[in-house]
Amino acid sequence: MRIAVTGTPGTGKTTATELLAESRPDVDVVHLNAVIETEGLYESVDEERDSVVADLDALAAWVDDYERDADVLVLDSHLAHHLDADRVAVLRCAPDALAKRLRDRGESDAKAAENAESEALDVVLSEAVETHGLDAVYEIETTQSSPDEVADALATVVDGTREPTAGDVDYLEYL
């Protein structure tokens, strides 16, 4: 089983997947952004955004070759929905709260605003549904949830006890 945990930066993916892995020996988590950096799986550097442009084909090949120790492989990244997966959990966060989280961790106002707008427009959710279909996407609202609650919600995706959802969260009023 391969599960992509995706969402706009700042929605809580890494924290929640780390907690999930701590409580579930059947889950192996790979933080794809770290892999992209350490393995050099990017095509270029976007100086304006202070980020790299990932080579998704090279990343997919790396994941396919990854030897896991657990039954469930969880891929954590805002890009994870671009890769093959059985299920896709899309973490969501209210744009204002998201922008604050990003600024609190040192991101520029411009980058925080860009990501907040992306969240309001459902960019990651739309891409996940387009790539994987409605039956494979699980939207999880994280704004008022603790990291443990988000990890518990991810566990229901892993276990197959949660119904697929997409489009339940609406942040258009932010715009």
Tab-separated table of N, CA and C in Angstrom:
chain	number	residue	atom	x	y	z
A	1	MET	N	0.852	-1.179	0.000
A	1	MET	CA	0.000	0.000	0.000
A	1	MET	C	0.890	1.232	0.000
A	2	ARG	N	0.571	2.168	-0.868
A	2	ARG	CA	1.308	3.428	-0.955
A	2	ARG	C	0.318	4.572	-0.780
A	3	ILE	N	0.615	5.438	0.195
A	3	ILE	CA	-0.266	6.555	0.501
A	3	ILE	C	0.510	7.857	0.372
A	4	ALA	N	-0.014	8.775	-0.414
A	4	ALA	CA	0.566	10.106	-0.558
A	4	ALA	C	-0.109	11.027	0.445
A	5	VAL	N	0.691	11.721	1.235
A	5	VAL	CA	0.178	12.748	2.136
A	5	VAL	C	0.687	14.070	1.580
A	6	THR	N	-0.240	14.870	1.116
A	6	THR	CA	0.102	16.083	0.396
A	6	THR	C	-0.692	17.259	0.945
A	7	GLY	N	-0.420	18.414	0.427
A	7	GLY	CA	-1.107	19.627	0.844
A	7	GLY	C	-0.165	20.796	0.669
A	8	THR	N	-0.707	21.971	0.707
A	8	THR	CA	0.077	23.192	0.610
A	8	THR	C	1.095	23.210	1.751
A	9	PRO	N	2.297	23.727	1.523
A	9	PRO	CA	3.256	23.833	2.624
A	9	PRO	C	2.627	24.525	3.837
A	10	GLY	N	2.865	23.955	5.016
A	10	GLY	CA	2.341	24.518	6.253
A	10	GLY	C	1.075	23.875	6.769
A	11	THR	N	0.538	22.891	6.065
A	11	THR	CA	-0.707	22.261	6.503
A	11	THR	C	-0.500	21.211	7.588
A	12	GLY	N	0.741	20.809	7.835
A	12	GLY	CA	1.010	19.865	8.916
A	12	GLY	C	1.420	18.474	8.492
A	13	LYS	N	1.809	18.312	7.245
A	13	LYS	CA	2.132	16.980	6.700
A	13	LYS	C	3.259	16.278	7.443
A	14	THR	N	4.375	16.947	7.586
A	14	THR	CA	5.559	16.305	8.166
A	14	THR	C	5.338	15.960	9.630
A	15	THR	N	4.791	16.869	10.394
A	15	THR	CA	4.523	16.597	11.805
A	15	THR	C	3.577	15.418	11.959
A	16	ALA	N	2.489	15.418	11.204
A	16	ALA	CA	1.501	14.346	11.325
A	16	ALA	C	2.044	13.000	10.853
A	17	THR	N	2.816	12.997	9.775
A	17	THR	CA	3.343	11.714	9.292
A	17	THR	C	4.392	11.160	10.251
A	18	GLU	N	5.168	12.036	10.885
A	18	GLU	CA	6.138	11.567	11.885
A	18	GLU	C	5.419	10.938	13.070
A	19	LEU	N	4.338	11.566	13.533
A	19	LEU	CA	3.555	10.995	14.632
A	19	LEU	C	2.916	9.669	14.226
A	20	LEU	N	2.423	9.607	12.997
A	20	LEU	CA	1.836	8.360	12.494
A	20	LEU	C	2.867	7.240	12.512
A	21	ALA	N	4.063	7.524	12.021
A	21	ALA	CA	5.120	6.507	11.970
A	21	ALA	C	5.528	6.039	13.364
A	22	GLU	N	5.538	6.971	14.330
A	22	GLU	CA	5.899	6.609	15.710
A	22	GLU	C	4.909	5.621	16.313
A	23	SER	N	3.649	5.749	15.940
A	23	SER	CA	2.616	4.906	16.545
A	23	SER	C	2.268	3.664	15.724
A	24	ARG	N	2.800	3.574	14.519
A	24	ARG	CA	2.427	2.479	13.619
A	24	ARG	C	3.662	1.799	13.037
A	25	PRO	N	4.064	0.637	13.555
A	25	PRO	CA	5.235	-0.058	13.003
A	25	PRO	C	5.010	-0.577	11.580
A	26	ASP	N	3.750	-0.616	11.136
A	26	ASP	CA	3.452	-1.078	9.782
A	26	ASP	C	3.562	0.037	8.744
A	27	VAL	N	3.979	1.240	9.189
A	27	VAL	CA	4.063	2.411	8.312
A	27	VAL	C	5.507	2.877	8.204
A	28	ASP	N	5.958	3.073	6.975
A	28	ASP	CA	7.278	3.622	6.681
A	28	ASP	C	7.052	4.962	5.979
A	29	VAL	N	7.545	6.046	6.560
A	29	VAL	CA	7.342	7.392	6.013
A	29	VAL	C	8.604	7.867	5.312
A	30	VAL	N	8.436	8.404	4.113
A	30	VAL	CA	9.531	9.028	3.374
A	30	VAL	C	9.167	10.494	3.156
A	31	HIS	N	10.026	11.384	3.637
A	31	HIS	CA	9.834	12.825	3.455
A	31	HIS	C	10.486	13.204	2.126
A	32	LEU	N	9.676	13.313	1.107
A	32	LEU	CA	10.178	13.482	-0.257
A	32	LEU	C	10.983	14.766	-0.462
A	33	ASN	N	10.642	15.845	0.226
A	33	ASN	CA	11.397	17.087	0.038
A	33	ASN	C	12.852	16.888	0.466
A	34	ALA	N	13.069	16.134	1.527
A	34	ALA	CA	14.434	15.834	1.967
A	34	ALA	C	15.149	14.970	0.929
A	35	VAL	N	14.437	14.006	0.354
A	35	VAL	CA	15.022	13.138	-0.677
A	35	VAL	C	15.421	13.959	-1.898
A	36	ILE	N	14.561	14.870	-2.303
A	36	ILE	CA	14.853	15.725	-3.462
A	36	ILE	C	16.156	16.481	-3.226
A	37	GLU	N	16.310	17.023	-2.041
A	37	GLU	CA	17.519	17.797	-1.714
A	37	GLU	C	18.751	16.898	-1.620
A	38	THR	N	18.667	15.829	-0.821
A	38	THR	CA	19.865	15.008	-0.571
A	38	THR	C	20.302	14.211	-1.787
A	39	GLU	N	19.341	13.805	-2.614
A	39	GLU	CA	19.658	13.007	-3.801
A	39	GLU	C	19.846	13.857	-5.057
A	40	GLY	N	19.617	15.157	-4.928
A	40	GLY	CA	19.773	16.051	-6.076
A	40	GLY	C	18.748	15.800	-7.166
A	41	LEU	N	17.521	15.462	-6.774
A	41	LEU	CA	16.473	15.126	-7.744
A	41	LEU	C	15.684	16.373	-8.150
A	42	TYR	N	16.409	17.349	-8.649
A	42	TYR	CA	15.751	18.558	-9.127
A	42	TYR	C	16.416	19.017	-10.416
A	43	GLU	N	15.624	19.758	-11.190
A	43	GLU	CA	16.067	20.204	-12.504
A	43	GLU	C	16.749	21.561	-12.473
A	44	SER	N	16.298	22.399	-11.551
A	44	SER	CA	16.844	23.753	-11.464
A	44	SER	C	16.498	24.339	-10.104
A	45	VAL	N	17.021	25.555	-9.882
A	45	VAL	CA	16.731	26.282	-8.657
A	45	VAL	C	15.945	27.533	-9.036
A	46	ASP	N	14.816	27.739	-8.367
A	46	ASP	CA	14.009	28.935	-8.563
A	46	ASP	C	14.465	29.960	-7.525
A	47	GLU	N	15.345	30.865	-7.961
A	47	GLU	CA	15.930	31.853	-7.045
A	47	GLU	C	14.858	32.758	-6.447
A	48	GLU	N	13.876	33.140	-7.265
A	48	GLU	CA	12.825	34.051	-6.806
A	48	GLU	C	12.037	33.453	-5.650
A	49	ARG	N	11.756	32.152	-5.729
A	49	ARG	CA	10.980	31.474	-4.685
A	49	ARG	C	11.855	30.777	-3.653
A	50	ASP	N	13.165	30.835	-3.851
A	50	ASP	CA	14.113	30.181	-2.948
A	50	ASP	C	13.752	28.705	-2.767
A	51	SER	N	13.583	28.021	-3.911
A	51	SER	CA	13.226	26.604	-3.884
A	51	SER	C	13.795	25.921	-5.125
A	52	VAL	N	13.718	24.602	-5.109
A	52	VAL	CA	14.176	23.837	-6.269
A	52	VAL	C	12.969	23.388	-7.079
A	53	VAL	N	13.203	23.122	-8.356
A	53	VAL	CA	12.175	22.578	-9.243
A	53	VAL	C	12.455	21.084	-9.340
A	54	ALA	N	11.592	20.300	-8.707
A	54	ALA	CA	11.814	18.853	-8.605
A	54	ALA	C	11.739	18.183	-9.967
A	55	ASP	N	12.549	17.152	-10.135
A	55	ASP	CA	12.479	16.259	-11.298
A	55	ASP	C	11.552	15.123	-10.889
A	56	LEU	N	10.276	15.253	-11.234
A	56	LEU	CA	9.276	14.286	-10.777
A	56	LEU	C	9.506	12.883	-11.337
A	57	ASP	N	10.048	12.772	-12.553
A	57	ASP	CA	10.347	11.453	-13.108
A	57	ASP	C	11.454	10.767	-12.307
A	58	ALA	N	12.489	11.511	-11.983
A	58	ALA	CA	13.586	10.953	-11.183
A	58	ALA	C	13.106	10.610	-9.778
A	59	LEU	N	12.235	11.444	-9.216
A	59	LEU	CA	11.687	11.176	-7.888
A	59	LEU	C	10.824	9.918	-7.905
A	60	ALA	N	9.987	9.780	-8.931
A	60	ALA	CA	9.146	8.571	-9.050
A	60	ALA	C	10.011	7.322	-9.161
A	61	ALA	N	11.086	7.392	-9.919
A	61	ALA	CA	11.992	6.249	-10.060
A	61	ALA	C	12.652	5.932	-8.722
A	62	TRP	N	13.048	6.953	-7.988
A	62	TRP	CA	13.663	6.746	-6.679
A	62	TRP	C	12.683	6.038	-5.747
A	63	VAL	N	11.426	6.505	-5.726
A	63	VAL	CA	10.406	5.900	-4.869
A	63	VAL	C	10.165	4.443	-5.284
A	64	ASP	N	10.087	4.185	-6.585
A	64	ASP	CA	9.869	2.815	-7.054
A	64	ASP	C	10.994	1.882	-6.604
A	65	ASP	N	12.204	2.400	-6.500
A	65	ASP	CA	13.361	1.591	-6.086
A	65	ASP	C	13.549	1.532	-4.575
A	66	TYR	N	12.799	2.336	-3.842
A	66	TYR	CA	12.961	2.420	-2.389
A	66	TYR	C	12.569	1.095	-1.740
A	67	GLU	N	13.445	0.591	-0.909
A	67	GLU	CA	13.168	-0.664	-0.205
A	67	GLU	C	12.637	-0.332	1.175
A	68	ARG	N	11.376	-0.612	1.363
A	68	ARG	CA	10.755	-0.260	2.635
A	68	ARG	C	10.779	-1.434	3.600
A	69	ASP	N	10.623	-1.088	4.867
A	69	ASP	CA	10.613	-2.078	5.932
A	69	ASP	C	9.206	-2.371	6.428
A	70	ALA	N	8.223	-1.681	5.934
A	70	ALA	CA	6.855	-1.803	6.438
A	70	ALA	C	5.888	-2.108	5.302
A	71	ASP	N	4.669	-2.488	5.689
A	71	ASP	CA	3.633	-2.822	4.712
A	71	ASP	C	3.101	-1.589	3.984
A	72	VAL	N	3.106	-0.457	4.673
A	72	VAL	CA	2.531	0.770	4.137
A	72	VAL	C	3.641	1.799	3.956
A	73	LEU	N	3.739	2.331	2.756
A	73	LEU	CA	4.682	3.399	2.465
A	73	LEU	C	3.901	4.705	2.377
A	74	VAL	N	4.270	5.663	3.231
A	74	VAL	CA	3.640	6.974	3.228
A	74	VAL	C	4.642	7.968	2.653
A	75	LEU	N	4.217	8.667	1.607
A	75	LEU	CA	5.040	9.677	0.943
A	75	LEU	C	4.556	11.050	1.373
A	76	ASP	N	5.425	11.807	2.040
A	76	ASP	CA	5.075	13.118	2.579
A	76	ASP	C	5.721	14.215	1.744
A	77	SER	N	4.894	15.047	1.109
A	77	SER	CA	5.386	16.207	0.374
A	77	SER	C	4.219	16.942	-0.277
A	78	HIS	N	4.411	18.212	-0.509
A	78	HIS	CA	3.417	18.971	-1.285
A	78	HIS	C	3.397	18.500	-2.738
A	79	LEU	N	4.324	17.630	-3.105
A	79	LEU	CA	4.386	17.065	-4.458
A	79	LEU	C	3.937	15.603	-4.511
A	80	ALA	N	3.659	14.996	-3.366
A	80	ALA	CA	3.398	13.554	-3.296
A	80	ALA	C	2.238	13.113	-4.192
A	81	HIS	N	1.266	13.972	-4.396
A	81	HIS	CA	0.101	13.600	-5.206
A	81	HIS	C	0.438	13.447	-6.686
A	82	HIS	N	1.626	13.863	-7.087
A	82	HIS	CA	2.058	13.694	-8.475
A	82	HIS	C	2.615	12.294	-8.739
A	83	LEU	N	2.774	11.497	-7.682
A	83	LEU	CA	3.347	10.159	-7.809
A	83	LEU	C	2.267	9.100	-7.692
A	84	ASP	N	2.598	7.874	-8.095
A	84	ASP	CA	1.653	6.768	-7.965
A	84	ASP	C	1.339	6.537	-6.494
A	85	ALA	N	0.052	6.347	-6.209
A	85	ALA	CA	-0.386	6.081	-4.840
A	85	ALA	C	-1.737	5.388	-4.881
A	86	ASP	N	-1.975	4.567	-3.872
A	86	ASP	CA	-3.273	3.907	-3.743
A	86	ASP	C	-4.310	4.849	-3.151
A	87	ARG	N	-3.862	5.690	-2.217
A	87	ARG	CA	-4.725	6.671	-1.577
A	87	ARG	C	-3.938	7.971	-1.437
A	88	VAL	N	-4.673	9.095	-1.454
A	88	VAL	CA	-4.043	10.405	-1.323
A	88	VAL	C	-4.778	11.190	-0.238
A	89	ALA	N	-4.061	11.512	0.833
A	89	ALA	CA	-4.599	12.369	1.887
A	89	ALA	C	-4.131	13.787	1.617
A	90	VAL	N	-5.082	14.699	1.452
A	90	VAL	CA	-4.773	16.104	1.200
A	90	VAL	C	-5.082	16.883	2.473
A	91	LEU	N	-4.025	17.372	3.125
A	91	LEU	CA	-4.211	18.159	4.332
A	91	LEU	C	-4.539	19.589	3.945
A	92	ARG	N	-5.519	20.164	4.638
A	92	ARG	CA	-5.994	21.509	4.333
A	92	ARG	C	-5.900	22.392	5.566
A	93	CYS	N	-5.717	23.686	5.367
A	93	CYS	CA	-5.636	24.640	6.475
A	93	CYS	C	-6.169	25.985	5.997
A	94	ALA	N	-6.925	26.639	6.847
A	94	ALA	CA	-7.454	27.962	6.495
A	94	ALA	C	-6.308	28.875	6.073
A	95	PRO	N	-6.470	29.594	4.965
A	95	PRO	CA	-5.381	30.407	4.422
A	95	PRO	C	-4.742	31.386	5.406
A	96	ASP	N	-5.544	32.055	6.246
A	96	ASP	CA	-4.967	32.988	7.217
A	96	ASP	C	-4.062	32.253	8.203
A	97	ALA	N	-4.544	31.126	8.714
A	97	ALA	CA	-3.756	30.324	9.661
A	97	ALA	C	-2.518	29.759	8.973
A	98	LEU	N	-2.675	29.354	7.728
A	98	LEU	CA	-1.554	28.807	6.959
A	98	LEU	C	-0.460	29.861	6.776
A	99	ALA	N	-0.852	31.068	6.389
A	99	ALA	CA	0.114	32.148	6.195
A	99	ALA	C	0.854	32.448	7.497
A	100	LYS	N	0.137	32.438	8.618
A	100	LYS	CA	0.777	32.672	9.917
A	100	LYS	C	1.771	31.563	10.229
A	101	ARG	N	1.384	30.300	10.008
A	101	ARG	CA	2.294	29.174	10.251
A	101	ARG	C	3.577	29.332	9.430
A	102	LEU	N	3.426	29.709	8.179
A	102	LEU	CA	4.593	29.848	7.305
A	102	LEU	C	5.492	31.003	7.741
A	103	ARG	N	4.882	32.140	8.081
A	103	ARG	CA	5.679	33.279	8.561
A	103	ARG	C	6.388	32.923	9.876
A	104	ASP	N	5.688	32.185	10.754
A	104	ASP	CA	6.278	31.787	12.036
A	104	ASP	C	7.486	30.877	11.852
A	105	ARG	N	7.512	30.142	10.755
A	105	ARG	CA	8.676	29.276	10.532
A	105	ARG	C	9.719	29.926	9.612
A	106	GLY	N	9.566	31.222	9.375
A	106	GLY	CA	10.603	31.977	8.700
A	106	GLY	C	10.410	32.236	7.223
A	107	GLU	N	9.285	31.890	6.671
A	107	GLU	CA	9.022	32.158	5.256
A	107	GLU	C	8.719	33.647	5.070
A	108	SER	N	8.998	34.147	3.892
A	108	SER	CA	8.735	35.562	3.594
A	108	SER	C	7.229	35.811	3.517
A	109	ASP	N	6.862	37.077	3.660
A	109	ASP	CA	5.450	37.445	3.530
A	109	ASP	C	4.925	37.068	2.151
A	110	ALA	N	5.749	37.268	1.117
A	110	ALA	CA	5.329	36.955	-0.252
A	110	ALA	C	5.074	35.452	-0.419
A	111	LYS	N	5.969	34.636	0.110
A	111	LYS	CA	5.798	33.188	-0.016
A	111	LYS	C	4.591	32.717	0.795
A	112	ALA	N	4.393	33.284	1.981
A	112	ALA	CA	3.233	32.938	2.799
A	112	ALA	C	1.940	33.314	2.080
A	113	ALA	N	1.913	34.486	1.471
A	113	ALA	CA	0.719	34.938	0.749
A	113	ALA	C	0.452	34.072	-0.474
A	114	GLU	N	1.503	33.713	-1.199
A	114	GLU	CA	1.351	32.862	-2.381
A	114	GLU	C	0.768	31.496	-1.995
A	115	ASN	N	1.264	30.915	-0.923
A	115	ASN	CA	0.764	29.618	-0.487
A	115	ASN	C	-0.655	29.710	0.065
A	116	ALA	N	-0.983	30.799	0.764
A	116	ALA	CA	-2.339	30.996	1.269
A	116	ALA	C	-3.332	31.099	0.106
A	117	GLU	N	-2.954	31.816	-0.931
A	117	GLU	CA	-3.817	31.929	-2.110
A	117	GLU	C	-3.988	30.572	-2.791
A	118	SER	N	-2.915	29.830	-2.901
A	118	SER	CA	-2.972	28.491	-3.494
A	118	SER	C	-3.929	27.600	-2.704
A	119	GLU	N	-3.873	27.714	-1.370
A	119	GLU	CA	-4.771	26.921	-0.519
A	119	GLU	C	-6.228	27.330	-0.743
A	120	ALA	N	-6.478	28.625	-0.822
A	120	ALA	CA	-7.838	29.112	-1.043
A	120	ALA	C	-8.399	28.628	-2.379
A	121	LEU	N	-7.524	28.481	-3.369
A	121	LEU	CA	-7.943	28.051	-4.707
A	121	LEU	C	-7.990	26.523	-4.873
A	122	ASP	N	-7.707	25.776	-3.810
A	122	ASP	CA	-7.752	24.293	-3.851
A	122	ASP	C	-6.777	23.706	-4.866
A	123	VAL	N	-5.627	24.332	-5.061
A	123	VAL	CA	-4.703	23.888	-6.102
A	123	VAL	C	-4.271	22.442	-5.898
A	124	VAL	N	-3.764	22.104	-4.723
A	124	VAL	CA	-3.271	20.741	-4.482
A	124	VAL	C	-4.420	19.742	-4.533
A	125	LEU	N	-5.548	20.079	-3.925
A	125	LEU	CA	-6.704	19.183	-3.953
A	125	LEU	C	-7.143	18.909	-5.381
A	126	SER	N	-7.244	19.943	-6.191
A	126	SER	CA	-7.663	19.778	-7.587
A	126	SER	C	-6.702	18.886	-8.363
A	127	GLU	N	-5.401	19.103	-8.156
A	127	GLU	CA	-4.409	18.266	-8.836
A	127	GLU	C	-4.511	16.817	-8.378
A	128	ALA	N	-4.726	16.605	-7.086
A	128	ALA	CA	-4.836	15.241	-6.561
A	128	ALA	C	-6.046	14.524	-7.146
A	129	VAL	N	-7.177	15.206	-7.219
A	129	VAL	CA	-8.391	14.603	-7.782
A	129	VAL	C	-8.200	14.334	-9.270
A	130	GLU	N	-7.598	15.277	-9.974
A	130	GLU	CA	-7.358	15.096	-11.406
A	130	GLU	C	-6.457	13.890	-11.669
A	131	THR	N	-5.439	13.702	-10.853
A	131	THR	CA	-4.478	12.615	-11.049
A	131	THR	C	-4.996	11.270	-10.561
A	132	HIS	N	-5.676	11.267	-9.403
A	132	HIS	CA	-6.019	9.997	-8.753
A	132	HIS	C	-7.515	9.675	-8.731
A	133	GLY	N	-8.370	10.632	-9.015
A	133	GLY	CA	-9.805	10.406	-8.997
A	133	GLY	C	-10.408	10.600	-7.621
A	134	LEU	N	-11.707	10.876	-7.596
A	134	LEU	CA	-12.418	11.151	-6.339
A	134	LEU	C	-12.378	9.983	-5.363
A	135	ASP	N	-12.359	8.767	-5.860
A	135	ASP	CA	-12.406	7.595	-4.986
A	135	ASP	C	-11.111	7.332	-4.239
A	136	ALA	N	-10.051	8.050	-4.557
A	136	ALA	CA	-8.756	7.815	-3.903
A	136	ALA	C	-8.289	8.997	-3.062
A	137	VAL	N	-9.085	10.069	-2.985
A	137	VAL	CA	-8.657	11.292	-2.304
A	137	VAL	C	-9.426	11.468	-0.994
A	138	TYR	N	-8.664	11.838	0.057
A	138	TYR	CA	-9.196	12.001	1.408
A	138	TYR	C	-8.764	13.371	1.917
A	139	GLU	N	-9.706	14.288	1.986
A	139	GLU	CA	-9.414	15.653	2.419
A	139	GLU	C	-9.485	15.709	3.949
A	140	ILE	N	-8.449	16.275	4.581
A	140	ILE	CA	-8.391	16.369	6.040
A	140	ILE	C	-8.136	17.819	6.426
A	141	GLU	N	-9.083	18.418	7.127
A	141	GLU	CA	-8.987	19.812	7.581
A	141	GLU	C	-8.138	19.834	8.845
A	142	THR	N	-7.073	20.660	8.870
A	142	THR	CA	-6.132	20.654	9.987
A	142	THR	C	-6.111	21.936	10.809
A	143	THR	N	-6.854	22.943	10.412
A	143	THR	CA	-6.729	24.270	11.024
A	143	THR	C	-6.863	24.235	12.543
A	144	GLN	N	-7.891	23.585	13.053
A	144	GLN	CA	-8.159	23.564	14.491
A	144	GLN	C	-7.753	22.242	15.136
A	145	SER	N	-7.077	21.373	14.389
A	145	SER	CA	-6.719	20.045	14.901
A	145	SER	C	-5.302	20.034	15.453
A	146	SER	N	-5.105	19.242	16.492
A	146	SER	CA	-3.764	19.048	17.019
A	146	SER	C	-3.010	18.110	16.078
A	147	PRO	N	-1.691	18.111	16.130
A	147	PRO	CA	-0.934	17.165	15.310
A	147	PRO	C	-1.345	15.708	15.562
A	148	ASP	N	-1.634	15.359	16.812
A	148	ASP	CA	-2.080	13.992	17.119
A	148	ASP	C	-3.418	13.682	16.451
A	149	GLU	N	-4.322	14.647	16.424
A	149	GLU	CA	-5.613	14.442	15.762
A	149	GLU	C	-5.437	14.253	14.256
A	150	VAL	N	-4.519	15.001	13.667
A	150	VAL	CA	-4.250	14.854	12.237
A	150	VAL	C	-3.636	13.482	11.971
A	151	ALA	N	-2.702	13.059	12.821
A	151	ALA	CA	-2.106	11.727	12.673
A	151	ALA	C	-3.174	10.639	12.805
A	152	ASP	N	-4.114	10.822	13.725
A	152	ASP	CA	-5.214	9.857	13.873
A	152	ASP	C	-6.079	9.821	12.619
A	153	ALA	N	-6.326	10.984	12.026
A	153	ALA	CA	-7.105	11.032	10.784
A	153	ALA	C	-6.352	10.324	9.664
A	154	LEU	N	-5.034	10.506	9.613
A	154	LEU	CA	-4.236	9.797	8.606
A	154	LEU	C	-4.305	8.289	8.827
A	155	ALA	N	-4.337	7.867	10.074
A	155	ALA	CA	-4.437	6.434	10.373
A	155	ALA	C	-5.724	5.844	9.805
A	156	THR	N	-6.809	6.620	9.795
A	156	THR	CA	-8.062	6.113	9.218
A	156	THR	C	-7.947	5.965	7.702
A	157	VAL	N	-7.121	6.793	7.078
A	157	VAL	CA	-6.865	6.648	5.641
A	157	VAL	C	-6.046	5.377	5.412
A	158	VAL	N	-5.010	5.185	6.209
A	158	VAL	CA	-4.176	3.981	6.102
A	158	VAL	C	-5.027	2.723	6.288
A	159	ASP	N	-5.888	2.750	7.295
A	159	ASP	CA	-6.695	1.580	7.633
A	159	ASP	C	-7.875	1.354	6.695
A	160	GLY	N	-8.204	2.359	5.905
A	160	GLY	CA	-9.346	2.229	5.001
A	160	GLY	C	-10.683	2.366	5.701
A	161	THR	N	-10.696	2.991	6.886
A	161	THR	CA	-11.946	3.157	7.633
A	161	THR	C	-12.574	4.528	7.426
A	162	ARG	N	-11.940	5.345	6.628
A	162	ARG	CA	-12.446	6.679	6.310
A	162	ARG	C	-12.943	6.661	4.868
A	163	GLU	N	-14.034	7.334	4.625
A	163	GLU	CA	-14.561	7.438	3.264
A	163	GLU	C	-13.810	8.524	2.498
A	164	PRO	N	-13.578	8.328	1.217
A	164	PRO	CA	-12.945	9.385	0.412
A	164	PRO	C	-13.803	10.644	0.423
A	165	THR	N	-13.129	11.785	0.466
A	165	THR	CA	-13.823	13.076	0.410
A	165	THR	C	-12.955	14.058	-0.359
A	166	ALA	N	-13.588	14.910	-1.085
A	166	ALA	CA	-12.887	15.986	-1.778
A	166	ALA	C	-13.889	17.092	-2.055
A	167	GLY	N	-13.499	18.302	-1.720
A	167	GLY	CA	-14.365	19.438	-1.979
A	167	GLY	C	-15.219	19.840	-0.798
A	168	ASP	N	-15.043	19.181	0.349
A	168	ASP	CA	-15.823	19.548	1.546
A	168	ASP	C	-15.319	20.842	2.171
A	169	VAL	N	-14.037	21.112	2.026
A	169	VAL	CA	-13.422	22.294	2.624
A	169	VAL	C	-13.452	23.423	1.594
A	170	ASP	N	-13.912	24.606	2.029
A	170	ASP	CA	-14.045	25.736	1.109
A	170	ASP	C	-13.455	27.003	1.742
A	171	TYR	N	-12.420	27.515	1.122
A	171	TYR	CA	-11.763	28.718	1.612
A	171	TYR	C	-11.862	29.871	0.616
A	172	LEU	N	-12.787	29.809	-0.315
A	172	LEU	CA	-12.877	30.860	-1.346
A	172	LEU	C	-13.141	32.246	-0.762
A	173	GLU	N	-13.800	32.334	0.395
A	173	GLU	CA	-14.067	33.630	0.986
A	173	GLU	C	-12.779	34.373	1.317
A	174	TYR	N	-11.667	33.653	1.445
A	174	TYR	CA	-10.372	34.274	1.705
A	174	TYR	C	-9.976	35.231	0.576
A	175	LEU	N	-10.336	34.855	-0.644
A	175	LEU	CA	-9.972	35.662	-1.807
A	175	LEU	C	-10.813	36.911	-1.894
